[in-house]
mmCIF file of C-alpha atoms and ligand atoms in Angstrom:
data_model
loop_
_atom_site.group_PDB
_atom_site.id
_atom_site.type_symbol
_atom_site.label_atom_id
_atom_site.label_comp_id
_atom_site.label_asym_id
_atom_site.label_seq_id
_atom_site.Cartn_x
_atom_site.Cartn_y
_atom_site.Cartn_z
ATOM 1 C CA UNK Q 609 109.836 128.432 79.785
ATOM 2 C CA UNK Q 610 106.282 128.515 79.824
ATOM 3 C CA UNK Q 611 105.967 132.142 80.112
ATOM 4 C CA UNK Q 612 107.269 132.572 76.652
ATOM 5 C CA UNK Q 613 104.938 130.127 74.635
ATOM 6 C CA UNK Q 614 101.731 131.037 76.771
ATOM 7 C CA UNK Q 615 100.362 134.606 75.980
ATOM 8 C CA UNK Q 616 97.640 136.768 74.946
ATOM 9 C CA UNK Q 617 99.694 138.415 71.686
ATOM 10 C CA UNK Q 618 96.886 136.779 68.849
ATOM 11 C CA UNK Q 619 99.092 139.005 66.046
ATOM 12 C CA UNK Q 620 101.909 136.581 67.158
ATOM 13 C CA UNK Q 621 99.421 133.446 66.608
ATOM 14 C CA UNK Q 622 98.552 134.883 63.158
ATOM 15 C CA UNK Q 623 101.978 135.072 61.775
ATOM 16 C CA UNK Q 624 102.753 131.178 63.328
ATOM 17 C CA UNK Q 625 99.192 130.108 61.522
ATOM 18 C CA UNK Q 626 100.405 131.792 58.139
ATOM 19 C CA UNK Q 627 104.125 130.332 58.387
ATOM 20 C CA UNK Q 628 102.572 127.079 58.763
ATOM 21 C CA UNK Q 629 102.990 126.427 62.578
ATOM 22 C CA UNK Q 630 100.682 125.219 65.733
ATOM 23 C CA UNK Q 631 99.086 127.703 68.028
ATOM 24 C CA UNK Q 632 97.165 126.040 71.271
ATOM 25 C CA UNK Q 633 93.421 127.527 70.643
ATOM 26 C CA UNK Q 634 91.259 128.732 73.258
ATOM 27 C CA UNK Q 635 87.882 128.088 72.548
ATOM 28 C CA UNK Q 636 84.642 127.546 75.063
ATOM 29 C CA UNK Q 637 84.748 123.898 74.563
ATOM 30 C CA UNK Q 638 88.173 122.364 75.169
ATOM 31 C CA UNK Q 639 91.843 124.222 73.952
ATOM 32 C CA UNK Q 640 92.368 123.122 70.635
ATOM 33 C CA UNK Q 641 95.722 122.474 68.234
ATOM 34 C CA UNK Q 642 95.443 124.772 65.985
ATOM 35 C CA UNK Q 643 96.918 124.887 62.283
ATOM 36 C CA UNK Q 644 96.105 126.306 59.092
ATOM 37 C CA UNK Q 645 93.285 123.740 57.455
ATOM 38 C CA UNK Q 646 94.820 125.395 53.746
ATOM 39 C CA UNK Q 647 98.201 124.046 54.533
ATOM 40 C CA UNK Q 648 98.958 120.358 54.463
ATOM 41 C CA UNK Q 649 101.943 120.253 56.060
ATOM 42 C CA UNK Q 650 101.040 122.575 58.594
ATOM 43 C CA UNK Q 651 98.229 119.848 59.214
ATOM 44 C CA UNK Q 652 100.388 116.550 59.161
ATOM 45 C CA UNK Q 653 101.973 118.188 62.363
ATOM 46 C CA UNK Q 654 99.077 118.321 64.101
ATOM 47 C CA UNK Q 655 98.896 114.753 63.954
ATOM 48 C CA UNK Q 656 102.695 114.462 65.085
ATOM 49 C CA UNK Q 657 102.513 115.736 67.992
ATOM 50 C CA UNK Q 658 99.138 114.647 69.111
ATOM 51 C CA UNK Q 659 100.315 111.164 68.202
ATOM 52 C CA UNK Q 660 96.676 110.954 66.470
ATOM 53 C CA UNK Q 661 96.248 108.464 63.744
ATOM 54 C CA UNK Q 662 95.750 110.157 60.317
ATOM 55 C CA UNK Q 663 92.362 108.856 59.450
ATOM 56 C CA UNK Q 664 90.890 110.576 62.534
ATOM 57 C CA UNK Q 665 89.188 113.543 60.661
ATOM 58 C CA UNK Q 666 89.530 117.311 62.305
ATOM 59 C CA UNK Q 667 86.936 120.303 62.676
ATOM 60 C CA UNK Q 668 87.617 122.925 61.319
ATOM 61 C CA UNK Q 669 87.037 126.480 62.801
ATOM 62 C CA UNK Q 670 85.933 129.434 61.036
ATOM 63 C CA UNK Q 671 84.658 132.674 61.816
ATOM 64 C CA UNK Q 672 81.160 132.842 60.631
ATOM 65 C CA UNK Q 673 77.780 131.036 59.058
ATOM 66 C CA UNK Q 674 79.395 132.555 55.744
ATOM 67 C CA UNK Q 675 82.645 131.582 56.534
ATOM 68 C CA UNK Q 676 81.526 127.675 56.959
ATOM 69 C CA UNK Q 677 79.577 127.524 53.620
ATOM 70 C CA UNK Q 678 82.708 127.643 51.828
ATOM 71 C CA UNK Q 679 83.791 125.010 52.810
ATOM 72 C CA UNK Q 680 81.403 122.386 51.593
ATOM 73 C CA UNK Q 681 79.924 121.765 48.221
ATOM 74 C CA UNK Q 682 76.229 120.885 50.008
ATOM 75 C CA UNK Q 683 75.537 123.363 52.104
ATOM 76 C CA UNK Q 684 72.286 121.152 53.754
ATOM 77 C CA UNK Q 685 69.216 123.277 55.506
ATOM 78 C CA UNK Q 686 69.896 121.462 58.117
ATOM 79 C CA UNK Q 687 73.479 122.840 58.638
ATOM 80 C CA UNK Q 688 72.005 126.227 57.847
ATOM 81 C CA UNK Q 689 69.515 126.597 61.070
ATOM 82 C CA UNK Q 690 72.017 124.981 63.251
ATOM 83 C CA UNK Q 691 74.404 127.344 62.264
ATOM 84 C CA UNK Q 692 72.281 130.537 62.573
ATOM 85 C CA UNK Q 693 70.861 129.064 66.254
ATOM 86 C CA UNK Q 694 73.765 127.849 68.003
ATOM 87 C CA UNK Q 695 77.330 129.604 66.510
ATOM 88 C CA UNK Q 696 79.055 130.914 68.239
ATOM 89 C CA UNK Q 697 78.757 127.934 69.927
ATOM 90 C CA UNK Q 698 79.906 124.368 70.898
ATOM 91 C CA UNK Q 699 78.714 122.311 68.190
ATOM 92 C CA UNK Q 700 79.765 121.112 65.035
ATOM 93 C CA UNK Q 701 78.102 120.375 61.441
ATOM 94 C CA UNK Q 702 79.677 117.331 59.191
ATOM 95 C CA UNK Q 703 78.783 118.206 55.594
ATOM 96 C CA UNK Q 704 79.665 117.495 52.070
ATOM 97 C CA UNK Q 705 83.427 118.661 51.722
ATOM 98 C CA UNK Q 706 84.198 121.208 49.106
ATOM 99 C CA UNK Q 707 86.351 119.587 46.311
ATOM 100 C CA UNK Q 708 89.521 121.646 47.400
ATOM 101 C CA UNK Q 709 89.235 120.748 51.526
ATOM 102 C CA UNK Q 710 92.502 118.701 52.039
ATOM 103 C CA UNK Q 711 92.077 114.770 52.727
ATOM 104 C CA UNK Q 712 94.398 115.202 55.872
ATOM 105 C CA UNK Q 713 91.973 117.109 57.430
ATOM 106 C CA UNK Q 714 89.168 114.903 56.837
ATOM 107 C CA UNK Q 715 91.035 111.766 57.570
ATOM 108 C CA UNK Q 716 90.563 110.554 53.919
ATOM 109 C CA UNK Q 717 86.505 111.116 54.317
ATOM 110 C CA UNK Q 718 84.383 113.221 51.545
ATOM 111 C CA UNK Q 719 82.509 114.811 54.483
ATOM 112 C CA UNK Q 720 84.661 117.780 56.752
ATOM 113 C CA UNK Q 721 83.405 119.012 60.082
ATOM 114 C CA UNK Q 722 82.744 122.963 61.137
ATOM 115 C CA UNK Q 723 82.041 125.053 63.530
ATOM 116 C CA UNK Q 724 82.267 128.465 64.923
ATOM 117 C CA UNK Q 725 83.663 128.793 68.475
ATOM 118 C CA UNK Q 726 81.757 130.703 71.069
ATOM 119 C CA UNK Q 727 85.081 132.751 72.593
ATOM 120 C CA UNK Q 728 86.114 135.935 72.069
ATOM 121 C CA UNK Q 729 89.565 135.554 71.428
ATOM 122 C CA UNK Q 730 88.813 132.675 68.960
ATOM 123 C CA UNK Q 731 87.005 134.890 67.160
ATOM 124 C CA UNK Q 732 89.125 137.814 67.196
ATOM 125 C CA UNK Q 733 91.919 135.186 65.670
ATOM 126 C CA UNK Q 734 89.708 133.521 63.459
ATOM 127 C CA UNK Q 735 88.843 137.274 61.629
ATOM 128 C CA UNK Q 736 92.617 138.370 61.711
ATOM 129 C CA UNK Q 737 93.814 134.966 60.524
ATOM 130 C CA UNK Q 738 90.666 134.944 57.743
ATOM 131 C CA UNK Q 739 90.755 131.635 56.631
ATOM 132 C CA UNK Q 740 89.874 128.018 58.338
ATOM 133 C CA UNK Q 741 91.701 126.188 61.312
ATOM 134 C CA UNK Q 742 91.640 122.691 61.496
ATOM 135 C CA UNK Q 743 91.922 122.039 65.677
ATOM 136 C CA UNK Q 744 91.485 119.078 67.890
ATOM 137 C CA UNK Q 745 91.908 119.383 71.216
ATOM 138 C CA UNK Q 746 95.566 119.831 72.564
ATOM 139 C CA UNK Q 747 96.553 116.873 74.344
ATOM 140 C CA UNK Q 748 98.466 113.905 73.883
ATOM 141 C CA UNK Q 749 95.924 111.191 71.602
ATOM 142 C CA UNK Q 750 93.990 109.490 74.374
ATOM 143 C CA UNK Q 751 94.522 111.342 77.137
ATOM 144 C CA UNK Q 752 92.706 114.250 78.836
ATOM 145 C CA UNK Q 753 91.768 117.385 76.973
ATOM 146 C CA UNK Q 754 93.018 120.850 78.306
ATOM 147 C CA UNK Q 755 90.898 123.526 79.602
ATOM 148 C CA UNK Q 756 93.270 126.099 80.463
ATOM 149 C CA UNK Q 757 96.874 127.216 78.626
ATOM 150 C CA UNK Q 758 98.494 125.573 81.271
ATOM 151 C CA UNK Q 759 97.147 122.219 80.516
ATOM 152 C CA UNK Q 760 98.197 122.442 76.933
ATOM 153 C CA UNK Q 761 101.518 123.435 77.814
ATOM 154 C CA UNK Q 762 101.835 120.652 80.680
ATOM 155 C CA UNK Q 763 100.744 117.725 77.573
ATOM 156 C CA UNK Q 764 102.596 119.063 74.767
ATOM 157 C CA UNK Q 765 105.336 121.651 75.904
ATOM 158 C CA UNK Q 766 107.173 123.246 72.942
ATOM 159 C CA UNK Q 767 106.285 120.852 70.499
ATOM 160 C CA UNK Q 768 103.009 123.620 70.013
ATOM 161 C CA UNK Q 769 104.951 127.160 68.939
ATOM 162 C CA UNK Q 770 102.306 129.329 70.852
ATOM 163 C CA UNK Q 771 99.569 129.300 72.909
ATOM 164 C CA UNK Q 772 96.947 131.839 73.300
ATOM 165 C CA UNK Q 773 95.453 131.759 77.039
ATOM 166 C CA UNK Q 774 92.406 132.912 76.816
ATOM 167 C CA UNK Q 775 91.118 131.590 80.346
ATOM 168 C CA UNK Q 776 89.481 128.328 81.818
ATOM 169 C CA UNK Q 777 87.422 126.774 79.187
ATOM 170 C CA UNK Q 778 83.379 127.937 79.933
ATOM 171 C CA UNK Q 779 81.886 124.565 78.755
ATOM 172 C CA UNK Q 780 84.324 122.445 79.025
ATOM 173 C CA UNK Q 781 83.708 119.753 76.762
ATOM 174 C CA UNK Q 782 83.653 118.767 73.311
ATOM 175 C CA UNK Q 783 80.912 120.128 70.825
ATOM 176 C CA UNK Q 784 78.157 118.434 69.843
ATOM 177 C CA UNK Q 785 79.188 116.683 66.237
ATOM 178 C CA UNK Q 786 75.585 116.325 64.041
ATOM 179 C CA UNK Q 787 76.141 114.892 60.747
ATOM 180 C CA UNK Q 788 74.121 116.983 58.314
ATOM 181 C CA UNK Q 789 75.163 114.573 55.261
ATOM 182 C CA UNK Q 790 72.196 112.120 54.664
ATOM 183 C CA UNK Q 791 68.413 113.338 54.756
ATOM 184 C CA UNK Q 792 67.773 113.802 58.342
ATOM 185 C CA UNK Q 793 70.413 114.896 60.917
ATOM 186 C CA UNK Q 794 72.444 112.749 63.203
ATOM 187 C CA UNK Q 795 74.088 113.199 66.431
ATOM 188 C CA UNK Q 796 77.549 111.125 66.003
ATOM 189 C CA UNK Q 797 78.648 112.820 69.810
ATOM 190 C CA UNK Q 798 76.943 114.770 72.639
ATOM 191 C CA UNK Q 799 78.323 117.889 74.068
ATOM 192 C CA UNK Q 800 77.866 121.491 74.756
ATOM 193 C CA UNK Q 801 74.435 121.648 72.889
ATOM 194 C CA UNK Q 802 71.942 119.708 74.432
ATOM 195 C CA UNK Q 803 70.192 116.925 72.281
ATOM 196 C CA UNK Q 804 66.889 118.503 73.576
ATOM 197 C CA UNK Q 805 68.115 121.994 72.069
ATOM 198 C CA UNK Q 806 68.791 120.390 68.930
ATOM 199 C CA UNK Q 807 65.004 118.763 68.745
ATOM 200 C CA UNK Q 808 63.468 121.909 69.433
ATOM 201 C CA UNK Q 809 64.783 123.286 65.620
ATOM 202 C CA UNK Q 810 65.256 120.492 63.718
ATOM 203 C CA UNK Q 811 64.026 116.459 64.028
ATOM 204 C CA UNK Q 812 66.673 114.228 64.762
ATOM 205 C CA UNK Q 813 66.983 110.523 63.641
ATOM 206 C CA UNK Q 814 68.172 108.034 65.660
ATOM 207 C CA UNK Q 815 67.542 107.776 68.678
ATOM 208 C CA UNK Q 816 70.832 106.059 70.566
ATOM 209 C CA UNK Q 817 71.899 109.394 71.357
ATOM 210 C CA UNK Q 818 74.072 108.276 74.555
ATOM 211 C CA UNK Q 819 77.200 107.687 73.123
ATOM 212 C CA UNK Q 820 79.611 109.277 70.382
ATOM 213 C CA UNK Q 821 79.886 106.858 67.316
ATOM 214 C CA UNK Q 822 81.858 109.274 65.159
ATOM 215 C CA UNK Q 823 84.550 108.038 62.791
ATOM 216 C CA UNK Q 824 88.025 107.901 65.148
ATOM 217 C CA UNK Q 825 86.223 107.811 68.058
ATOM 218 C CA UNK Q 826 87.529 104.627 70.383
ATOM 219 C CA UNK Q 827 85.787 103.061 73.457
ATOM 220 C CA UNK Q 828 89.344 104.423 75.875
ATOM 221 C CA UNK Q 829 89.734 107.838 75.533
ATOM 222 C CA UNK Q 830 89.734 111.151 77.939
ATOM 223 C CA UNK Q 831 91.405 108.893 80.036
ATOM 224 C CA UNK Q 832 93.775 109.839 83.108
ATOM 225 C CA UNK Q 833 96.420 107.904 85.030
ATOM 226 C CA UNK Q 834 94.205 106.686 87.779
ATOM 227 C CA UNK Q 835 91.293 104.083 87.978
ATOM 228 C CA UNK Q 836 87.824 105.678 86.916
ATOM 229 C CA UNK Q 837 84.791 103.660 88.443
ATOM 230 C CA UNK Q 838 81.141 104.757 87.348
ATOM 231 C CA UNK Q 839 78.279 104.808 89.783
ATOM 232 C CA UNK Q 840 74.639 105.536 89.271
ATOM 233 C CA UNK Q 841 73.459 106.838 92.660
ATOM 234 C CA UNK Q 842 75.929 108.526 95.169
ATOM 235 C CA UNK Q 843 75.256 105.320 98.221
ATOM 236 C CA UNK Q 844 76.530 102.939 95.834
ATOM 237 C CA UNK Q 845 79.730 104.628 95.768
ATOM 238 C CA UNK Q 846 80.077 105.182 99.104
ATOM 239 C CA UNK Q 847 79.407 101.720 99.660
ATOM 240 C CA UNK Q 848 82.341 100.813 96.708
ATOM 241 C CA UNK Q 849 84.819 103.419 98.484
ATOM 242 C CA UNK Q 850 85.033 101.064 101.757
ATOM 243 C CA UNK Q 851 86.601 98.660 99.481
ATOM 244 C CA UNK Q 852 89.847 100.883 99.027
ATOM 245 C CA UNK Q 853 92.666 102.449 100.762
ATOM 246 C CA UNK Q 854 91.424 106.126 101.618
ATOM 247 C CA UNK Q 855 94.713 107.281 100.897
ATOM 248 C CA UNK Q 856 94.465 107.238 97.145
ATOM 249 C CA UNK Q 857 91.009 107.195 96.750
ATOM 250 C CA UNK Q 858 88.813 109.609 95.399
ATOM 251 C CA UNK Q 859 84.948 110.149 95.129
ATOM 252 C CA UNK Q 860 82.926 113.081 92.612
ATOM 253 C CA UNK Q 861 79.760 113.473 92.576
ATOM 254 C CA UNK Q 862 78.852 114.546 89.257
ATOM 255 C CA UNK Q 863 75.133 114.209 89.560
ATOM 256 C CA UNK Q 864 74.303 117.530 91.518
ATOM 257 C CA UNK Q 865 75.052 120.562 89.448
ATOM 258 C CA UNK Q 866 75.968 118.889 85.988
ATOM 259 C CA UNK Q 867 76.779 121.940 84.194
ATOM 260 C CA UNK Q 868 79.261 123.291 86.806
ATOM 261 C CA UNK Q 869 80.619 119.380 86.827
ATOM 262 C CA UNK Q 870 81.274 119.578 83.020
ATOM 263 C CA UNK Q 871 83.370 123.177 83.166
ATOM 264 C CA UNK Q 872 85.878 121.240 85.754
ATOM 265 C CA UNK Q 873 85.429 117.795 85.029
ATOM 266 C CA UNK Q 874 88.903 117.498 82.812
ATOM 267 C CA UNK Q 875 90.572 119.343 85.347
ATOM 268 C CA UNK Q 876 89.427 117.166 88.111
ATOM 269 C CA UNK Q 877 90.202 114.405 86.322
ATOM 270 C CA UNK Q 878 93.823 115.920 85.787
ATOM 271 C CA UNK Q 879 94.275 117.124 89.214
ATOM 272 C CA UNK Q 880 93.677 113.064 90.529
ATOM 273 C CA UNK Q 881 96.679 112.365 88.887
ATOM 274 C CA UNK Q 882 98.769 115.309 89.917
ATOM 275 C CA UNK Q 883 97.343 113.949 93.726
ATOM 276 C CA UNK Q 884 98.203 110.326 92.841
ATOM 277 C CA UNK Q 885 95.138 109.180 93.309
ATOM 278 C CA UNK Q 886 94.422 105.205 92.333
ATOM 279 C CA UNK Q 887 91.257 104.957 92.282
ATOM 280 C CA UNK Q 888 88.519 107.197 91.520
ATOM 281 C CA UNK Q 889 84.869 106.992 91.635
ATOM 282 C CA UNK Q 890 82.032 109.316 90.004
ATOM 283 C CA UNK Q 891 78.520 109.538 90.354
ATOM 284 C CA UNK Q 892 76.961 109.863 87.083
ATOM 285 C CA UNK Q 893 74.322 112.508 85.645
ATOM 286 C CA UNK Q 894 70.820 111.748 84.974
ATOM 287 C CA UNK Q 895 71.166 111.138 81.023
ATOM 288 C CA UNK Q 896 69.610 114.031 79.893
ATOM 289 C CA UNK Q 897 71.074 117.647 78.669
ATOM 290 C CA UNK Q 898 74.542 118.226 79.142
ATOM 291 C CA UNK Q 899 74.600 114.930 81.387
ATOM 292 C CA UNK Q 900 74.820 112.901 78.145
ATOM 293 C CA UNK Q 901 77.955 114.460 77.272
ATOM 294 C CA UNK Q 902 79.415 114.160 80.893
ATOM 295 C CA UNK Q 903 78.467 109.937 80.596
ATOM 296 C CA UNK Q 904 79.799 109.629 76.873
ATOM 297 C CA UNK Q 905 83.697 110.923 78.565
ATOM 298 C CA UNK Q 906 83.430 109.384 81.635
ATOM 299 C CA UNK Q 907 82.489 106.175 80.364
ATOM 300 C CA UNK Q 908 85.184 106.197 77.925
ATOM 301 C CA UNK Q 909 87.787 107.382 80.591
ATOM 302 C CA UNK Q 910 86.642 104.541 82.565
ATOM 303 C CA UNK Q 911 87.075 101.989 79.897
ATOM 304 C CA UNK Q 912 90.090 99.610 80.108
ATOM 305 C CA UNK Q 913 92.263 99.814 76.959
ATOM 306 C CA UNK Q 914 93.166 96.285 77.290
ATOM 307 C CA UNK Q 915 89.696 95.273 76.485
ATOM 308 C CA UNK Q 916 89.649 98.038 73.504
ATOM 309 C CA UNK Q 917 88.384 95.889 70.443
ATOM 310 C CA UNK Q 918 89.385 98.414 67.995
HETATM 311 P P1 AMP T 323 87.945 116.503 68.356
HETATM 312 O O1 AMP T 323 88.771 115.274 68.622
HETATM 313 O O2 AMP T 323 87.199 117.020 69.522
HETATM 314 O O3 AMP T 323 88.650 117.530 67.589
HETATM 315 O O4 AMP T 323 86.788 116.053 67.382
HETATM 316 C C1 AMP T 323 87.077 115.511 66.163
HETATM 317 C C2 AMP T 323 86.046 114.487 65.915
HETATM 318 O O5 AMP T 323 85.056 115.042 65.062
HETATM 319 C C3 AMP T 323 86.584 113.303 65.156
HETATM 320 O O6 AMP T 323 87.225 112.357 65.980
HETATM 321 C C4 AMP T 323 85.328 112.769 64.535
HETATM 322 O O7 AMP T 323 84.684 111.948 65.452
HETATM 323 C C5 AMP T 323 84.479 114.013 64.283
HETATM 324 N N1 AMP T 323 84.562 114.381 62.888
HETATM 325 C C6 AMP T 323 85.396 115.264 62.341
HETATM 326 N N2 AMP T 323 85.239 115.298 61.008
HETATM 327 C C7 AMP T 323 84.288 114.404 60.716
HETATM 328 C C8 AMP T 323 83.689 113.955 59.507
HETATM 329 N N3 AMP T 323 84.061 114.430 58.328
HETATM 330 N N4 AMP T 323 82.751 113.013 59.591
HETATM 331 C C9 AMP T 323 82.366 112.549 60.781
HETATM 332 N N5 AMP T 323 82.899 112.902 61.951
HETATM 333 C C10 AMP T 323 83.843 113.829 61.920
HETATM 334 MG MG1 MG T 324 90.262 115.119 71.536
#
């Protein structure tokens, strides 16, 4: 089954974009759920079988610096030199919407997110297709995001009507959201592109950078199956593992080579669950680079929904 709806054939994701259907994205950051941003049905399904509330507002991927402009009716300096520096790339620009940007992709907000994604067959899809896709990542709302076609396919099966493998996702993450709206630029989530990147081109305000604050953002989220404990120094852990059966236990060290963690870290957190592991325990990142990104997902993955307060 999964041979037929995972493949490399992007005319075949073209034609499924333009009749209004889904196409599982690869991209550098996470896979995304692809549909045409023009078409508002084609959008409402992305919601449907994410099982994403409709206010949560969706990026939407385009092929170029000129491509992005025309989509908002501000097009802030700002957004400009982040664009030219870092697309291709993992990180995202929130700017005024143009008038005729649909609502459902902006989850009812005047603003809409871009970016341009750093992988080669995004790109090559993105030119063919020649217009906008709106793309969150592919998973079930909540849960995990995919970094290979498999994982997309293993969350939403055939509900998605093809999916483009384009390998293991290189970053691994989300991009980096800035809001480019009010006077000086705002991180709303860390990710692929380091805050300290960011500060060398343009000045930030703000500075609780740690966590993502973006609209539709919740305090659970990225979560797996299992038990996710955060440490801040690897002898605290090892001191926390005595306290559980080995048997389902599991301990990651995520402080070591942060970059590397980050490419695997959803597939880690994935593979616990295929392993049936209960409990497992991860040594943060310093809070710095791409380690702020790494402790925004873990510590939502580690939060308990039943103490969500909204
Ligand atoms: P993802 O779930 O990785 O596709 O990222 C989508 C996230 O981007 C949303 O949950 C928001 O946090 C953020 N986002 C998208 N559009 C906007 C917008 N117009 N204003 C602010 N944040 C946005
Ligand atoms: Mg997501």
């Amino acid at each position: 089954m999964s041979n037929q709806i995972i493949g490399t054939d992007v005319d075949r994701a073209v034609e499924i974009l333009r009749n209004g259907g889904l196409v599982g994205l690869p991209t550098e950051t996470v896979y995304g759920l692809a549909a045409d941003a023009s078409q508002k049905q084609a959008v409402t399904k992305i919601f449907a079988v994410k099982g994403r509330p409709n206010n949560h507002p969706l990026i939407v991927h385009v092929e170029s610096v000129d491509a992005a402009r025309q989509w908002s009716s501000l097009w802030p300096q700002s957004a400009e030199i982040l664009g030219t520096t870092f697309w291709p790339g993992p990180l995202s620009v929130v700017v005024k919407k143009a008038p005729d940007v649909l609502v459902e992709v902006t989850g009812g907000h005047q603003s809409v997110a871009i970016r341009v994604p750093g992988h080669v067959i995004a790109l090559e899809l993105l030119s063919r297709f020649s217009g906008g896709l709106a793309a969150p990542s592919a998973n079930r709302f909540g849960k995990v995001s995919p970094t290979t076609a498999q994982h997309v396919f293993d969350d939403l099966g055939t509900s998605v009507d093809y999916i483009l493998d384009g390998g293991p996702c290189a970053v691994g993450l989300e991009s980096t959201i800035v809001d480019c709206c009010g006077d000086i630029p705002v991180v709303l989530r860390p990710g692929g592109i380091t805050t300290e990147d960011i500060q060398k081109i343009v000045a930030l305000g703000d500075d609780d950078l740690g966590m993502s604050r973006a609209p539709g953002m919740l305090p659970a989220h990225y979560a797996p199956q299992c038990q996710v404990t955060l440490f801040q120094e690897l002898s605290e852990a090892m001191r926390a593992s005595e306290t559980f059966d080995a048997a389902t236990l599991r301990v990651i060290d995520a402080s070591t080579n942060p970059l590397v963690f980050a490419s695997s870290m959803y597939s880690q957190l994935r593979q616990c669950d295929i392993d049936g592991v209960k409990h497992l325990l991860v040594v943060l990142p310093d809070a710095n680079g791409i380690g702020l990104a790494i402790r925004d997902r873990l510590t939502k993955a580690a939060h308990d929904p039943k103490n969500q307060s909204h």
